[in-house]
Coordinates of C-alpha atoms in Angstrom, one line a residue:
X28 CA 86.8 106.1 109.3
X29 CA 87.1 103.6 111.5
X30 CA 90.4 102.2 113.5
X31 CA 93.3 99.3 112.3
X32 CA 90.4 96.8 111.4
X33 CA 89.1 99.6 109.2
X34 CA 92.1 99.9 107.1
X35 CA 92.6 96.1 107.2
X36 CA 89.2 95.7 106.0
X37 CA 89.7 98.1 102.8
X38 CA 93.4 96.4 102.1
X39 CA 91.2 93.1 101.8
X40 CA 88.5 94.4 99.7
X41 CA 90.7 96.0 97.4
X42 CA 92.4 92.7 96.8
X43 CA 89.3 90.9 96.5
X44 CA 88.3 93.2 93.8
X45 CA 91.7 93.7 92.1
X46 CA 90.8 89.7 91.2
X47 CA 87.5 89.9 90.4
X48 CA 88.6 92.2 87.5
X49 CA 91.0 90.0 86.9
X50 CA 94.2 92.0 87.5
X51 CA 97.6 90.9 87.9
X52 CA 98.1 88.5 91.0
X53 CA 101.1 90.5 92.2
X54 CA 98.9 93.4 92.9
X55 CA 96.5 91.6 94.9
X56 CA 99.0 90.0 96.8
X57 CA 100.6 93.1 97.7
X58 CA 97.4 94.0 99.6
X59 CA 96.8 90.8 101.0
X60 CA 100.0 91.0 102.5
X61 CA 100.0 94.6 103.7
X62 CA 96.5 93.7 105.2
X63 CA 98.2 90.5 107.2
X64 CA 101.2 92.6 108.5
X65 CA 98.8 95.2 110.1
X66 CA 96.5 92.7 111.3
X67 CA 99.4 91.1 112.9
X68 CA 100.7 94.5 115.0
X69 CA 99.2 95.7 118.8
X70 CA 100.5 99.3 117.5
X71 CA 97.4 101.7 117.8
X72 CA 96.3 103.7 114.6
X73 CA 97.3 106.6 116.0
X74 CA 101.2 105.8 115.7
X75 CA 101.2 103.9 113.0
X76 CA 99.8 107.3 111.5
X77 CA 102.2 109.3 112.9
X78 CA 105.1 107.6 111.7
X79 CA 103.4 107.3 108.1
X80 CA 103.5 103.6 108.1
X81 CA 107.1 103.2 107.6
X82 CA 109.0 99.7 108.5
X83 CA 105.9 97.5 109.0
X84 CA 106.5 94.6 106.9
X85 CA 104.7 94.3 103.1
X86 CA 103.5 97.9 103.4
X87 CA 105.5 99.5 100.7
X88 CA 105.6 103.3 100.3
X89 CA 102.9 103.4 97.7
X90 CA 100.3 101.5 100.1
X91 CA 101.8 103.6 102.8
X92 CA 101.5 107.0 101.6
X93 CA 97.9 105.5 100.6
X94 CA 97.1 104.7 104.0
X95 CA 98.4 107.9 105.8
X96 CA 95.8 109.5 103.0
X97 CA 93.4 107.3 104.0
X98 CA 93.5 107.8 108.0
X99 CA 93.9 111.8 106.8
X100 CA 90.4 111.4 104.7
X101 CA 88.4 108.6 105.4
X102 CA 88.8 107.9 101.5
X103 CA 91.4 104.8 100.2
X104 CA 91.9 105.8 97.3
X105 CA 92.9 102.7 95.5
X106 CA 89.5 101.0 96.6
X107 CA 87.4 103.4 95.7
X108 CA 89.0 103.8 92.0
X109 CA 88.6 99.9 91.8
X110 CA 84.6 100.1 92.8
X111 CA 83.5 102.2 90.5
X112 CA 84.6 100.1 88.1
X113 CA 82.2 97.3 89.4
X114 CA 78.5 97.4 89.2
X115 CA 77.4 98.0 92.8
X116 CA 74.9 95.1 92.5
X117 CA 77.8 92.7 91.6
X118 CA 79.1 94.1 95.2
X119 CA 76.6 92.7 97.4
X120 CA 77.7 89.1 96.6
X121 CA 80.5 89.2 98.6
X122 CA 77.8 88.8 101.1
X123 CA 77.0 85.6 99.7
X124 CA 78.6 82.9 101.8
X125 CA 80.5 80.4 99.8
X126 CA 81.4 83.2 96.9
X127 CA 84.8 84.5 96.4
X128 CA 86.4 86.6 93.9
X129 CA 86.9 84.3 90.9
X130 CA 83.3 83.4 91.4
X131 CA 81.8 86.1 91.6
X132 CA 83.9 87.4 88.4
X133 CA 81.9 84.0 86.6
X134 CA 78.6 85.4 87.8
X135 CA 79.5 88.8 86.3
X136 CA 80.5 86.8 83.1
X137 CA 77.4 85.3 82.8
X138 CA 74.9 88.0 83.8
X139 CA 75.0 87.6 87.7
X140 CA 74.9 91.3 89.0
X141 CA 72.8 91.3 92.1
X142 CA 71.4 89.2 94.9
X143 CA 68.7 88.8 93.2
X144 CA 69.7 87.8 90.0
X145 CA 71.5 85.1 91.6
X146 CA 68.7 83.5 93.7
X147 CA 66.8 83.4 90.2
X148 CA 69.7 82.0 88.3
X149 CA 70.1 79.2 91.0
X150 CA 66.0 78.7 90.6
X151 CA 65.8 77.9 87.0
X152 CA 69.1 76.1 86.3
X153 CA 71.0 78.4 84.9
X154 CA 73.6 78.6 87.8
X155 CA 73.6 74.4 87.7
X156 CA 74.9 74.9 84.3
X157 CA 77.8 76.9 84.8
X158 CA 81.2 75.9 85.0
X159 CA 82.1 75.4 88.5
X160 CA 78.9 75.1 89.9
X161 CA 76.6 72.7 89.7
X162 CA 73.5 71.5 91.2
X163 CA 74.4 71.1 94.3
X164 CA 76.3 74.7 94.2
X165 CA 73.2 76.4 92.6
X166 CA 71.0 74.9 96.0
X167 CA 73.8 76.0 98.7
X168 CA 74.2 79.5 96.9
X169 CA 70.6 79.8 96.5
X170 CA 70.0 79.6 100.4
X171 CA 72.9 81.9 100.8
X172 CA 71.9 84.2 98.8
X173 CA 68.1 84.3 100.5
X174 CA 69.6 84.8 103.8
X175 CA 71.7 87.7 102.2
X176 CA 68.5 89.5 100.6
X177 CA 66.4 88.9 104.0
X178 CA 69.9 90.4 106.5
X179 CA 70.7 93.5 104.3
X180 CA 68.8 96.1 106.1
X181 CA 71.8 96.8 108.5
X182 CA 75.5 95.9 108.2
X183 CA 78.0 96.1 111.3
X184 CA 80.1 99.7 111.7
X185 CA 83.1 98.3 110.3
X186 CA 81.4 97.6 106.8
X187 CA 79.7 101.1 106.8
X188 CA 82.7 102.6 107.5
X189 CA 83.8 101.7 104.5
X190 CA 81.2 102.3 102.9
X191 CA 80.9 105.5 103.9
X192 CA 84.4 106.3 102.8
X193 CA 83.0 105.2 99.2
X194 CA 80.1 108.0 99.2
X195 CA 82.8 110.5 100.5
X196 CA 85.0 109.9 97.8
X197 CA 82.4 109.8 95.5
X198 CA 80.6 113.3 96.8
X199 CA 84.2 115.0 97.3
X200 CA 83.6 118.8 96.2
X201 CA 80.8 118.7 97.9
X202 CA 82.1 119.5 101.0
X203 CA 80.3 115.8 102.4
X204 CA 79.9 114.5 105.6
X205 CA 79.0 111.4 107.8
X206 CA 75.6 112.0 109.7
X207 CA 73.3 109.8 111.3
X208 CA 74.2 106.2 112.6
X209 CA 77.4 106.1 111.0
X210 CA 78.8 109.9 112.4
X211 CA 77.1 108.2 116.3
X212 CA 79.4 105.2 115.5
X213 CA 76.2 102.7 116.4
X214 CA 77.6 98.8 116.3
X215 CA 75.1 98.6 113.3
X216 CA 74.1 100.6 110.7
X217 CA 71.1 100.8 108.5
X218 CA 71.1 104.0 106.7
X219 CA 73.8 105.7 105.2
X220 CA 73.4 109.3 106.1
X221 CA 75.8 112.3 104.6
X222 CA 75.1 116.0 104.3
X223 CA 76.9 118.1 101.4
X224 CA 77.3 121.5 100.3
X225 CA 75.1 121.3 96.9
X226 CA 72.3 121.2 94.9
X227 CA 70.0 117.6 94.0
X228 CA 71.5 117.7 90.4
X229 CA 74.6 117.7 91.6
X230 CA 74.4 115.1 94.4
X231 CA 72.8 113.2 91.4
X232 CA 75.6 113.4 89.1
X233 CA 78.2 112.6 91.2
X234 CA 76.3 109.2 92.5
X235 CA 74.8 108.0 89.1
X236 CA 75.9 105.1 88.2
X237 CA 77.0 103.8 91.7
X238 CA 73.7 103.8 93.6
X239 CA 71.2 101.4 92.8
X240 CA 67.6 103.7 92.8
X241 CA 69.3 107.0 92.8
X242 CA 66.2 109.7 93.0
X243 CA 65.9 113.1 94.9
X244 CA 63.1 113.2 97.2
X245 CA 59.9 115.0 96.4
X246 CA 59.8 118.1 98.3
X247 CA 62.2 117.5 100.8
X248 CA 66.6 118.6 100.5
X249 CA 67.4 114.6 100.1
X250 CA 68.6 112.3 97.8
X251 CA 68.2 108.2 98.3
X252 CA 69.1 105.3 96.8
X253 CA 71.1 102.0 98.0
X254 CA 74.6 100.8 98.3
X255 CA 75.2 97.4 97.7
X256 CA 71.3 97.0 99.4
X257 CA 71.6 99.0 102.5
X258 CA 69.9 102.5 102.4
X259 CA 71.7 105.7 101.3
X260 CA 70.1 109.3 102.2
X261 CA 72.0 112.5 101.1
X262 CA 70.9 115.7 102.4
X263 CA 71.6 118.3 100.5
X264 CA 72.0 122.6 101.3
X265 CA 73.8 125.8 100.0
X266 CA 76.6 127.1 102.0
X267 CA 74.9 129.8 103.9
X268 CA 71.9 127.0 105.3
X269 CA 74.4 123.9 105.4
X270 CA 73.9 124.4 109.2
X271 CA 70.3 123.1 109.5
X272 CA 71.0 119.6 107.8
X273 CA 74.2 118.6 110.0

């Protein structure tokens, strides 16, 4: 799961995404500020677990009792209810630098789902024309978002982290866990690698929808696919040969 940064990192997501589909501003807020206050404290994780999360300052019970679940799982809930409700291409442009939130919600809007979709909107004019852009925008984003598509075949441990809490959460039932990279806890990661207890049909149904080129592997126990651009493999066993593929 990661340590404090880990959980800071999800608090900040999920308020980032709470805006892009346009909730309330009190809920985001209430993130934000949970995310400050622990960013703020020396306290290790393993305290702050063991006390629940009580008395730190703009963590209220509900986000508490979420992160004690969190540290206990590797799964925020809250987050990952949020993401699935957001095209995983639309995702990746918080990798965009100079994108935020109410941005990126525009880009939605107007048919902006992926990294690439927004270099070719800032190509032929149509991200000069919308509101709040502009030419100058569209040639600044278009540069950003190049340098996004060409850096996305690893992300740092923190961001897989979290991202491997998403396919968790996702696979739950199937008895998942992290392999690879992201079980070694490498500084970068470019493959997301789980094992479950399951078949490919059902590794399939859970993840449909949420991976971008969701296929099982010809002849081989895996499933692939990508996560917000970086690679995804899901091996895949029943119970009584689960050991081979962990």
């Amino acid at each position: 799961m990661g340590g404090r940064k880990a959980l800071v990192s999800a608090l900040k997501r999920t308020a980032d995404l709470l805006e892009v589909l346009g909730e309330e501003g009190f809920r985001a807020n209430a993130y934000r500020g949970a995310a400050r206050s622990l960013e703020a404290l020396t306290t290790d994780l393993p305290e702050l677990a063991d006390r629940e999360f009580r008395g730190i300052g703009k963590v209220g019970p509900g986000i508490a009792a979420e992160l004690t679940r969190y540290v206990q799982t590797g799964v925020f809930g809250p987050l990952a209810e949020i993401e699935a409700q957001i095209p995983p291409g639309v995702l990746t442009l918080f990798r965009v630098r100079g994108l935020g939130p109410k941005k990126i919600r525009a880009l939605w809007d107007a048919g902006v789902t992926s990294l690439q979709t927004l270099w070719e909107a800032a190509h032929d004019g149509r991200l000069a024309g919308l509101k709040g852009f502009g030419a100058k925008s569209a040639a600044t984003l278009s540069d950003a978002a190049e340098f996004a598509l060409a850096s996305q075949e690893r992300r740092f441990l923190n961001t897989a982290a979290l991202m491997g809490a998403q396919l968790l959460g996702w696979l739950d039932g199937l008895e998942p866990r992290l392999a690879g990279e992201l079980r070694r806890g490498l500084d970068t990661v470019g493959t997301l690698r789980l094992t479950v207890t399951g078949t490919a049909q059902q590794v399939t149904a859970a993840l449909n929808g949420r991976l971008d080129g969701l296929e099982p592997v010809s002849g081989k126990p895996l499933v692939t696919g990508h996560l917000e651009g970086l690679a995804v493999e899901v091996g895949y066993a029943e119970a009584q040969a689960r050991g081979a593929i962990d």
